[in-house]
Amino acid sequence: MKWAKDELTAFLLILPALLYVVILAFIPALESVYGSFTNIHSNFTLYNYSFVLNLYGYSPIVNTFIVTASALGFQFLIGFVVASLLSKQFKGRTVFSAIFLLPFGVATIVTAVIFHDIFSSYGGYANTLVRAFGGSALDWTGSFSTSLLVVVLADSWKNAPIVSLILLAGMTTIPPDLYSQAMVDGAGTLRRFFHITLPNLAPFIAIALMVRGISEFNIFAIAKAGLFPSPLLTTMTYSLFDIVNPHPSYAGATILLGFIMIFAFFIMLYRDRSAKVA
Amino acid sequence: MVSEYNNPGSHKYFFIIALVFSIIVLIPMYVLVIIAFAVPSQTIAAYYPSLIPTKFTLSNLMHAFSGYSSILEAAFIKSLITATIVGALAAFLGFHASYGLSKLPVRLSSLIISVLFFSTMIPSLTIAIPISVSFLKAGLYDSALGLALAQELVVLPMTIFMITGTLQSLPKQIELQARVDGAGFFQSLYSVIFPLALPGVLAAFLLSWMMSWDEFTFAIILSPVHPTLPILIYLDSTARGNILYASAFSLIVTIPVILITMALSKFIKGNYMASGLTG
């Protein structure tokens, strides 16, 4: 009887945090969805969506997907290299891992300011480098492809450390015997990576994809600070935002929420499938 | 450790690769420092600026601070108050919730963890826009408290996962012993568990503090009139085109955060970030 009472007390201890999340996250999210289908007089309408689509077309959706996929690809490439490196023992390893972690703490807007300085079309360090190789100065944020490169580099500089850390945590769970056994059987570095590292890391890859993928869909400060002038779902929603009539921005916010939910669903599916295989 | 066959010769290559990577990682921070301290004619006013400036000055920072001291001071204080509320609330709610979770049956606790995790998937923008309307009615719009209440959402689930990790590492015997010796539920919670979990709670406080200090999306929507430091930097770099001031302010924002990151490097581990999904 005494333990049952303790369980009730335990539940009461969680309740404030739980209510907090319900009141400040779930209810506002539902308000956004509801608001996107109503007008200022609370009548049902699809006008908000047609307004947004007429104004922006599908390019914010397409751009958001391109940025998310490019940034995830690049961060996983860096993440795998850095995690493999840090899983080895060598001189200065702890100092290097501290250095690799530093950008994690730098504010997103500060990252944007720094990369804006580096990739500025006038007085940018990137153009100094381009000239050193004999090229002529580029207007980095002027075209879609170069601004995509800039936004991916800036975002990955800040966020690749998180991917590395999660993958490194996964790598430490793989028994070393698997590798020595595979080497005895004559498997090369690449085969060991694809047949041992990758399948064993699946749950950790799913987590990193989830954590980073959701943030990439939400990429906002870096784009807003001028590194990526083409419209994204976030910057579009922010431009639509008007506190007197927020209904069109609710439509933008709901589209964003919808894509993230679909993305999360597929990651969960991948995680469950890989868990069954492993 | 993933120990492939370790031949001593390969250590040299690991070291060299790590060194090259470190330099690439450090260059953007180095650029921020030289823009703040070198004469503008060698940095932002040069068409092809060099990475190694020769003339240094303090006048960039002095101009940025004196030209604008009242706005900067107000933004600094607002950021400081907001981040401290976020950190304190996260430590308080997070510690109690984590302890509660550790005492519940696994099925119930994993359900609650899923709910918390699910909340982290909702975009800040989707939450911020309806909240701004409600805050306007409630008088919380543009206030440090209102902003802190919203930013808390970003950090609370992570805080709970982090402190749960710390609590799991504590030996069960200590608490049982305290209960056998006659300590009540709350007495054992505050006088036995809390001191032992303090490093984890402190780490959660600092990490939450840092995330609030850096936060942008809620801040720009919920507090645009009296901005926090990140919004002030954004306004200077983009709206006013004042790169020199923005860089100087960026340096102020970055210094405390770098110190916290170094202090926390032991706690910022993949496992904590992962704990939400692996249970």
XYZ file of N, CA and C in Angstrom, chain B residues 40-240:
603
model
N 39.099 48.477 -39.266
C 38.123 48.067 -40.299
C 38.715 48.068 -41.702
N 39.684 48.957 -41.972
C 40.225 49.022 -43.334
C 40.928 47.717 -43.710
N 41.274 46.901 -42.710
C 41.921 45.625 -43.026
C 40.952 44.450 -42.950
N 39.712 44.714 -42.511
C 38.757 43.600 -42.440
C 37.546 43.864 -43.324
N 36.477 44.443 -42.752
C 35.239 44.538 -43.528
C 35.289 45.614 -44.607
N 36.215 46.579 -44.490
C 36.262 47.631 -45.500
C 37.252 47.304 -46.615
N 37.991 46.189 -46.467
C 38.926 45.800 -47.520
C 38.182 44.949 -48.549
N 38.535 45.114 -49.819
C 37.829 44.319 -50.828
C 38.226 42.852 -50.730
N 39.520 42.627 -50.545
C 39.999 41.258 -50.315
C 40.729 41.227 -48.976
N 39.997 41.059 -47.864
C 40.641 41.130 -46.548
C 41.608 39.962 -46.345
N 42.674 40.227 -45.600
C 43.644 39.179 -45.299
C 43.290 38.536 -43.962
N 43.629 37.256 -43.831
C 43.360 36.569 -42.558
C 44.325 37.009 -41.474
N 45.410 37.694 -41.883
C 46.374 38.137 -40.873
C 46.485 39.650 -40.913
N 45.608 40.342 -40.148
C 45.669 41.801 -40.112
C 46.917 42.258 -39.349
N 47.358 43.500 -39.626
C 48.572 43.981 -38.957
C 48.293 45.101 -37.962
N 47.184 45.826 -38.152
C 46.904 46.945 -37.235
C 45.693 46.623 -36.369
N 45.883 46.750 -35.062
C 44.791 46.419 -34.141
C 44.314 47.650 -33.402
N 43.048 47.601 -32.950
C 42.486 48.763 -32.268
C 41.383 48.306 -31.321
N 41.141 49.133 -30.307
C 40.010 48.839 -29.416
C 38.818 49.727 -29.762
N 39.006 50.606 -30.748
C 37.958 51.608 -30.988
C 36.683 50.979 -31.554
N 36.785 49.829 -32.274
C 35.567 49.161 -32.752
C 34.648 48.845 -31.583
N 35.242 48.177 -30.577
C 34.437 47.769 -29.418
C 33.940 48.993 -28.671
N 34.837 50.011 -28.515
C 34.450 51.188 -27.748
C 33.295 51.931 -28.427
N 33.378 52.071 -29.746
C 32.298 52.721 -30.478
C 30.985 51.956 -30.303
N 31.081 50.638 -30.456
C 29.878 49.817 -30.370
C 29.235 49.960 -28.992
N 30.075 50.006 -27.948
C 29.504 50.061 -26.601
C 29.037 51.454 -26.241
N 29.804 52.474 -26.611
C 29.427 53.813 -26.165
C 28.301 54.387 -27.022
N 28.327 54.073 -28.345
C 27.335 54.641 -29.245
C 25.922 54.217 -28.880
N 25.809 53.226 -28.009
C 24.575 52.500 -27.978
C 24.340 51.877 -26.632
N 25.042 52.460 -25.632
C 25.172 51.762 -24.363
C 23.816 51.402 -23.757
N 22.813 52.333 -23.869
C 21.561 52.048 -23.158
C 20.826 50.873 -23.790
N 20.802 50.795 -25.147
C 20.107 49.689 -25.814
C 20.818 48.375 -25.526
N 22.158 48.428 -25.598
C 22.949 47.222 -25.357
C 22.740 46.729 -23.929
N 22.761 47.681 -22.994
C 22.605 47.309 -21.587
C 21.230 46.681 -21.362
N 20.203 47.296 -21.940
C 18.850 46.763 -21.774
C 18.747 45.353 -22.346
N 19.349 45.142 -23.544
C 19.292 43.820 -24.171
C 20.054 42.790 -23.336
N 21.210 43.223 -22.807
C 22.027 42.323 -21.991
C 21.250 41.886 -20.753
N 20.614 42.874 -20.083
C 19.864 42.552 -18.862
C 18.682 41.645 -19.180
N 17.996 41.942 -20.297
C 16.842 41.110 -20.661
C 17.273 39.671 -20.953
N 18.372 39.520 -21.702
C 18.874 38.179 -21.994
C 19.249 37.445 -20.707
N 19.914 38.195 -19.804
C 20.375 37.593 -18.553
C 19.198 37.118 -17.707
N 18.173 37.982 -17.549
C 17.008 37.620 -16.732
C 16.285 36.426 -17.361
N 16.049 36.510 -18.671
C 15.318 35.442 -19.358
C 16.044 34.107 -19.192
N 17.354 34.109 -19.467
C 18.114 32.857 -19.418
C 18.118 32.286 -18.001
N 18.190 33.174 -16.987
C 18.235 32.682 -15.610
C 16.891 32.065 -15.216
N 15.782 32.698 -15.628
C 14.472 32.100 -15.335
C 14.365 30.740 -16.025
N 14.759 30.686 -17.302
C 14.661 29.424 -18.050
C 15.476 28.331 -17.350
N 16.716 28.667 -16.962
C 17.581 27.674 -16.319
C 17.005 27.209 -14.985
N 16.539 28.166 -14.154
C 16.035 27.817 -12.830
C 14.772 26.962 -12.941
N 13.874 27.360 -13.839
C 12.631 26.614 -14.012
C 12.918 25.208 -14.549
N 13.884 25.123 -15.463
C 14.244 23.818 -16.030
C 14.817 22.910 -14.955
N 15.681 23.460 -14.100
C 16.284 22.648 -13.044
C 15.206 22.182 -12.068
N 14.281 23.104 -11.706
C 13.238 22.775 -10.734
C 12.251 21.742 -11.294
N 11.648 22.069 -12.435
C 10.672 21.139 -13.026
C 11.353 19.834 -13.440
N 12.558 19.975 -14.007
C 13.262 18.806 -14.526
C 13.651 17.839 -13.434
N 14.162 18.348 -12.316
C 14.582 17.450 -11.234
C 13.395 16.667 -10.682
N 12.282 17.385 -10.405
C 11.119 16.699 -9.840
C 10.525 15.692 -10.817
N 10.420 16.120 -12.097
C 9.831 15.214 -13.081
C 10.715 13.980 -13.279
N 12.035 14.173 -13.324
C 12.936 13.032 -13.539
C 12.839 12.052 -12.381
N 12.786 12.601 -11.153
C 12.683 11.708 -10.007
C 11.359 10.957 -10.039
N 10.291 11.681 -10.355
C 8.980 11.044 -10.481
C 9.017 9.926 -11.513
N 9.638 10.205 -12.665
C 9.713 9.203 -13.735
C 10.426 7.938 -13.263
N 11.484 8.132 -12.462
C 12.261 6.965 -12.028
C 11.468 6.088 -11.065
N 10.377 6.646 -10.486
C 9.596 5.878 -9.512
C 8.350 5.235 -10.127
N 8.052 5.578 -11.366
C 6.829 5.057 -11.977
C 7.094 3.722 -12.679
N 6.029 2.914 -12.883
C 6.194 1.700 -13.678
C 6.668 2.062 -15.083
N 7.482 1.191 -15.677
C 8.135 1.495 -16.954
C 7.130 1.883 -18.031
N 5.975 1.202 -18.078
C 5.024 1.480 -19.159
C 4.509 2.909 -19.102
N 4.216 3.364 -17.881
C 3.706 4.727 -17.721
C 4.811 5.743 -17.999
N 6.019 5.479 -17.461
C 7.091 6.458 -17.632
C 7.497 6.570 -19.099
N 7.477 5.437 -19.837
C 7.873 5.558 -21.244
C 6.802 6.279 -22.052
N 5.543 6.161 -21.625
C 4.484 6.925 -22.288
C 4.700 8.421 -22.086
N 5.031 8.796 -20.831
C 5.250 10.217 -20.535
C 6.460 10.745 -21.302
N 7.519 9.905 -21.382
C 8.708 10.317 -22.136
C 8.349 10.539 -23.602
N 7.493 9.668 -24.159
C 7.096 9.861 -25.561
C 6.342 11.169 -25.750
N 5.464 11.493 -24.788
C 4.726 12.757 -24.885
C 5.694 13.940 -24.874
N 6.681 13.872 -23.942
C 7.674 14.958 -23.861
C 8.463 15.046 -25.150
N 8.846 13.871 -25.671
C 9.641 13.874 -26.900
C 8.834 14.412 -28.067
N 7.571 14.020 -28.097
C 6.693 14.478 -29.179
C 6.608 16.007 -29.187
N 6.620 16.614 -27.988
C 6.505 18.072 -27.912
C 7.709 18.756 -28.556
N 8.882 18.077 -28.561
C 10.060 18.716 -29.156
C 9.971 18.749 -30.683
N 9.035 17.974 -31.253
C 8.917 17.962 -32.709
C 8.123 19.156 -33.227
N 7.339 19.789 -32.359
C 6.508 20.901 -32.827
C 7.394 22.118 -33.076
N 7.353 22.687 -34.282
C 8.224 23.826 -34.588
C 7.955 25.015 -33.665
N 9.026 25.718 -33.294
C 8.881 26.909 -32.445
C 7.931 27.916 -33.066
N 8.005 28.070 -34.396
C 7.132 29.053 -35.057
C 5.664 28.702 -34.875
N 5.355 27.402 -35.005
C 3.970 26.954 -34.871
C 3.430 27.267 -33.482
N 4.326 27.209 -32.467
C 3.905 27.512 -31.099
C 3.916 29.021 -30.864
N 4.955 29.680 -31.370
C 5.168 31.097 -31.029
C 4.037 31.997 -31.524
N 3.499 31.721 -32.717
C 2.502 32.634 -33.274
C 1.210 32.656 -32.440
N 0.574 31.483 -32.153
C -0.616 31.574 -31.281
C -0.292 32.076 -29.871
N 0.897 31.720 -29.348
C 1.258 32.196 -28.008
C 1.355 33.718 -27.989
N 1.878 34.303 -29.065
C 2.040 35.760 -29.079
C 0.683 36.437 -28.950
N -0.340 35.835 -29.582
C -1.685 36.406 -29.488
C -2.203 36.296 -28.048
N -2.016 35.113 -27.424
C -2.490 34.953 -26.040
C -1.697 35.828 -25.073
N -0.381 35.929 -25.299
C 0.461 36.735 -24.402
C 0.075 38.215 -24.475
N -0.322 38.654 -25.674
C -0.726 40.048 -25.831
C -1.925 40.339 -24.935
N -2.871 39.352 -24.902
C -4.059 39.521 -24.048
C -3.681 39.443 -22.575
N -2.712 38.566 -22.248
C -2.377 38.342 -20.844
C -1.354 39.345 -20.315
N -0.867 40.241 -21.183
C 0.118 41.226 -20.730
C 1.528 40.656 -20.599
N 1.776 39.485 -21.200
C 3.117 38.889 -21.112
C 3.952 39.178 -22.357
N 3.293 39.765 -23.389
C 3.991 40.051 -24.640
C 5.140 41.015 -24.383
N 6.316 40.721 -24.987
C 7.499 41.567 -24.877
C 8.118 41.573 -23.472
N 7.660 40.679 -22.560
C 8.262 40.648 -21.235
C 9.275 39.507 -21.150
N 10.235 39.657 -20.219
C 11.249 38.619 -20.038
C 10.596 37.326 -19.535
N 9.609 37.474 -18.632
C 8.942 36.289 -18.085
C 8.225 35.507 -19.178
N 7.468 36.228 -20.024
C 6.745 35.558 -21.102
C 7.689 34.822 -22.032
N 8.784 35.483 -22.415
C 9.758 34.862 -23.309
C 10.355 33.617 -22.649
N 10.668 33.734 -21.348
C 11.260 32.600 -20.636
C 10.293 31.421 -20.601
N 9.004 31.707 -20.363
C 8.006 30.633 -20.318
C 7.953 29.887 -21.648
N 8.086 30.623 -22.754
C 8.046 29.983 -24.070
C 9.340 29.208 -24.345
N 10.487 29.825 -24.036
C 11.765 29.155 -24.316
C 11.946 27.898 -23.489
N 11.282 27.857 -22.330
C 11.351 26.690 -21.459
C 10.995 25.412 -22.220
N 10.076 25.551 -23.180
C 9.630 24.394 -23.957
C 10.774 23.732 -24.705
N 11.707 24.570 -25.189
C 12.822 24.031 -25.975
C 13.719 23.175 -25.091
N 13.880 23.583 -23.811
C 14.880 22.928 -22.966
C 14.310 21.872 -22.034
N 13.012 21.951 -21.705
C 12.483 21.086 -20.646
C 12.633 19.577 -20.937
N 12.215 19.093 -22.121
C 12.374 17.658 -22.364
C 13.839 17.215 -22.260
N 14.737 18.012 -22.853
C 16.154 17.663 -22.812
C 16.674 17.625 -21.376
N 16.221 18.607 -20.558
C 16.618 18.645 -19.157
C 16.183 17.377 -18.434
N 14.944 16.966 -18.691
C 14.425 15.771 -18.015
C 15.230 14.535 -18.430
N 15.544 14.414 -19.732
C 16.332 13.255 -20.163
C 17.706 13.276 -19.508
N 18.284 14.467 -19.395
C 19.629 14.587 -18.826
C 19.651 14.215 -17.350
N 18.695 14.759 -16.571
C 18.693 14.470 -15.133
C 18.294 13.014 -14.897
N 17.403 12.476 -15.742
C 17.061 11.058 -15.623
C 18.315 10.193 -15.759
N 19.185 10.581 -16.714
C 20.447 9.856 -16.892
C 21.289 9.885 -15.625
N 21.341 11.057 -14.979
C 22.116 11.173 -13.743
C 21.507 10.316 -12.635
N 20.177 10.369 -12.505
C 19.520 9.615 -11.428
C 19.728 8.109 -11.607
N 19.704 7.653 -12.888
C 19.876 6.224 -13.134
C 21.254 5.742 -12.697
N 22.239 6.669 -12.736
C 23.596 6.252 -12.388
C 23.810 6.181 -10.872
N 22.840 6.681 -10.067
C 23.000 6.632 -8.612
C 22.691 5.221 -8.097
N 23.452 4.778 -7.093
C 23.159 3.451 -6.531
C 21.810 3.440 -5.807
N 20.984 2.404 -6.081
C 19.646 2.313 -5.481
C 19.690 2.150 -3.964
N 20.756 1.496 -3.480
C 20.839 1.167 -2.047
C 20.735 2.399 -1.150
N 21.384 3.496 -1.588
C 21.447 4.680 -0.737
C 20.050 5.147 -0.352
N 19.160 5.207 -1.368
C 17.815 5.695 -1.114
C 17.043 4.715 -0.233
N 17.160 3.415 -0.546
C 16.462 2.407 0.248
C 16.907 2.494 1.702
N 18.212 2.658 1.901
C 18.763 2.766 3.253
C 18.131 3.943 3.987
N 18.017 5.085 3.282
C 17.442 6.272 3.908
C 15.997 6.016 4.314
N 15.245 5.312 3.422
C 13.848 5.024 3.743
C 13.748 4.077 4.932
N 14.640 3.074 4.966
C 14.647 2.122 6.082
C 14.952 2.854 7.385
N 15.872 3.824 7.292
C 16.238 4.588 8.483
C 15.152 5.579 8.880
N 14.046 5.619 8.161
C 12.904 6.411 8.606
C 12.701 7.728 7.886
N 13.484 7.994 6.828
C 13.273 9.236 6.085
C 12.007 9.100 5.239
N 11.203 10.165 5.186
C 9.997 10.141 4.359
C 10.353 10.323 2.896
N 9.332 10.273 2.023
C 9.521 10.400 0.577
C 10.285 11.689 0.235
N 9.782 12.815 0.763
C 10.382 14.092 0.382
C 11.697 14.341 1.094
N 11.795 13.815 2.335
C 13.053 13.991 3.045
C 14.174 13.279 2.292
N 13.897 12.066 1.813
C 14.946 11.353 1.091
C 15.201 12.015 -0.254
N 14.133 12.601 -0.843
C 14.309 13.270 -2.141
C 15.248 14.470 -2.019
N 14.995 15.330 -0.992
C 15.768 16.568 -0.914
C 17.090 16.418 -0.191
N 17.150 15.539 0.843
C 18.399 15.509 1.603
C 19.312 14.354 1.190
N 18.807 13.382 0.440
C 19.681 12.290 -0.002
C 19.907 12.337 -1.507
N 18.817 12.359 -2.272
C 18.947 12.286 -3.735
C 19.488 13.592 -4.320
N 18.918 14.729 -3.874
C 19.287 15.994 -4.501
C 20.794 16.278 -4.455
N 21.438 16.161 -3.266
C 22.880 16.440 -3.258
C 23.661 15.528 -4.199
N 23.213 14.262 -4.320
C 23.930 13.329 -5.188
C 23.724 13.674 -6.662
N 22.513 14.186 -6.980
C 22.199 14.477 -8.383
C 22.622 15.890 -8.777
N 23.177 16.644 -7.794
C 23.478 18.059 -8.036
C 24.309 18.327 -9.293
N 25.386 17.550 -9.558
C 26.152 17.842 -10.776
C 25.288 17.791 -12.034
N 24.416 16.794 -12.118
C 23.545 16.670 -13.296
C 22.537 17.811 -13.363
N 21.978 18.203 -12.204
C 21.001 19.297 -12.172
C 21.673 20.607 -12.573
N 22.894 20.803 -12.080
C 23.656 22.001 -12.405
C 23.963 22.060 -13.900
N 24.355 20.911 -14.443
C 24.651 20.839 -15.881
C 23.397 21.175 -16.684
N 22.247 20.658 -16.229
C 20.988 20.937 -16.926
C 20.650 22.422 -16.844
N 20.920 23.030 -15.671
C 20.686 24.471 -15.509
C 21.533 25.253 -16.507
N 22.834 24.929 -16.567
C 23.737 25.674 -17.444
C 23.381 25.499 -18.917
N 23.049 24.260 -19.298
C 22.715 24.005 -20.701
C 21.438 24.762 -21.087
N 20.451 24.783 -20.180
C 19.210 25.513 -20.450
C 19.483 27.010 -20.527
N 20.314 27.475 -19.593
C 20.693 28.891 -19.575
C 21.291 29.271 -20.918
N 22.197 28.407 -21.401
C 22.908 28.671 -22.639
C 21.959 28.656 -23.840
N 21.028 27.691 -23.856
C 20.115 27.609 -25.002
C 19.208 28.827 -25.055
N 18.789 29.334 -23.878
C 17.965 30.533 -23.851
C 18.773 31.751 -24.303
N 20.003 31.826 -23.852
C 20.910 32.932 -24.201
C 21.078 33.027 -25.722
N 21.050 31.874 -26.408
C 21.254 31.819 -27.859
C 19.952 31.855 -28.657
N 18.790 31.700 -27.989
C 17.553 31.400 -28.710
C 17.077 32.568 -29.575
N 16.558 32.267 -30.750
C 16.215 33.312 -31.721
C 14.730 33.363 -32.070
N 14.119 32.210 -32.401
C 12.778 32.216 -32.984
C 11.722 32.770 -32.031
N 11.660 32.239 -30.799
C 10.686 32.762 -29.832
C 10.979 34.234 -29.545
N 12.279 34.547 -29.429
C 12.661 35.910 -29.048
C 12.196 36.934 -30.087
N 12.314 36.593 -31.371
C 11.970 37.604 -32.385
C 10.457 37.791 -32.471
N 9.679 36.738 -32.152
C 8.228 36.863 -32.246
C 7.621 37.404 -30.956
N 8.140 36.938 -29.810
C 7.503 37.297 -28.545
C 8.091 38.547 -27.900
N 9.288 38.957 -28.334
C 9.893 40.107 -27.678
C 10.589 41.018 -28.680
N 9.853 41.540 -29.675
C 10.509 42.332 -30.724
C 10.773 43.786 -30.337
N 10.025 44.317 -29.368
C 10.150 45.742 -29.067
C 11.366 46.018 -28.184
N 11.484 45.248 -27.097
C 12.673 45.337 -26.252
C 13.461 44.043 -26.462
N 14.391 44.026 -27.436
C 14.982 42.759 -27.879
C 15.997 42.181 -26.894
N 16.240 40.878 -27.056
C 17.356 40.239 -26.351
C 18.608 40.412 -27.213
N 19.751 39.951 -26.707
C 21.006 40.146 -27.448
C 20.994 39.532 -28.854
N 20.536 38.265 -29.022
C 20.545 37.717 -30.384
C 19.717 38.551 -31.364
N 18.600 39.107 -30.902
C 17.763 39.903 -31.793
C 18.434 41.245 -32.093
N 19.123 41.792 -31.084
C 19.863 43.041 -31.300
C 20.946 42.822 -32.364
N 21.622 41.688 -32.283
C 22.654 41.367 -33.281
C 22.022 41.254 -34.662
N 20.872 40.576 -34.727
C 20.178 40.406 -36.003
C 19.787 41.772 -36.588
N 19.229 42.642 -35.737
C 18.805 43.956 -36.217
C 19.993 44.758 -36.730
N 21.141 44.645 -36.027
C 22.305 45.401 -36.458
C 22.892 44.884 -37.749
N 22.981 43.544 -37.870
C 23.657 43.013 -39.047
C 22.777 43.133 -40.278
N 21.464 42.906 -40.127
C 20.612 42.838 -41.311
C 19.871 44.151 -41.560
N 19.136 44.598 -40.550
C 18.296 45.769 -40.785
C 19.135 47.042 -40.907
N 20.125 47.202 -40.009
C 20.892 48.452 -40.040
C 22.198 48.304 -40.814
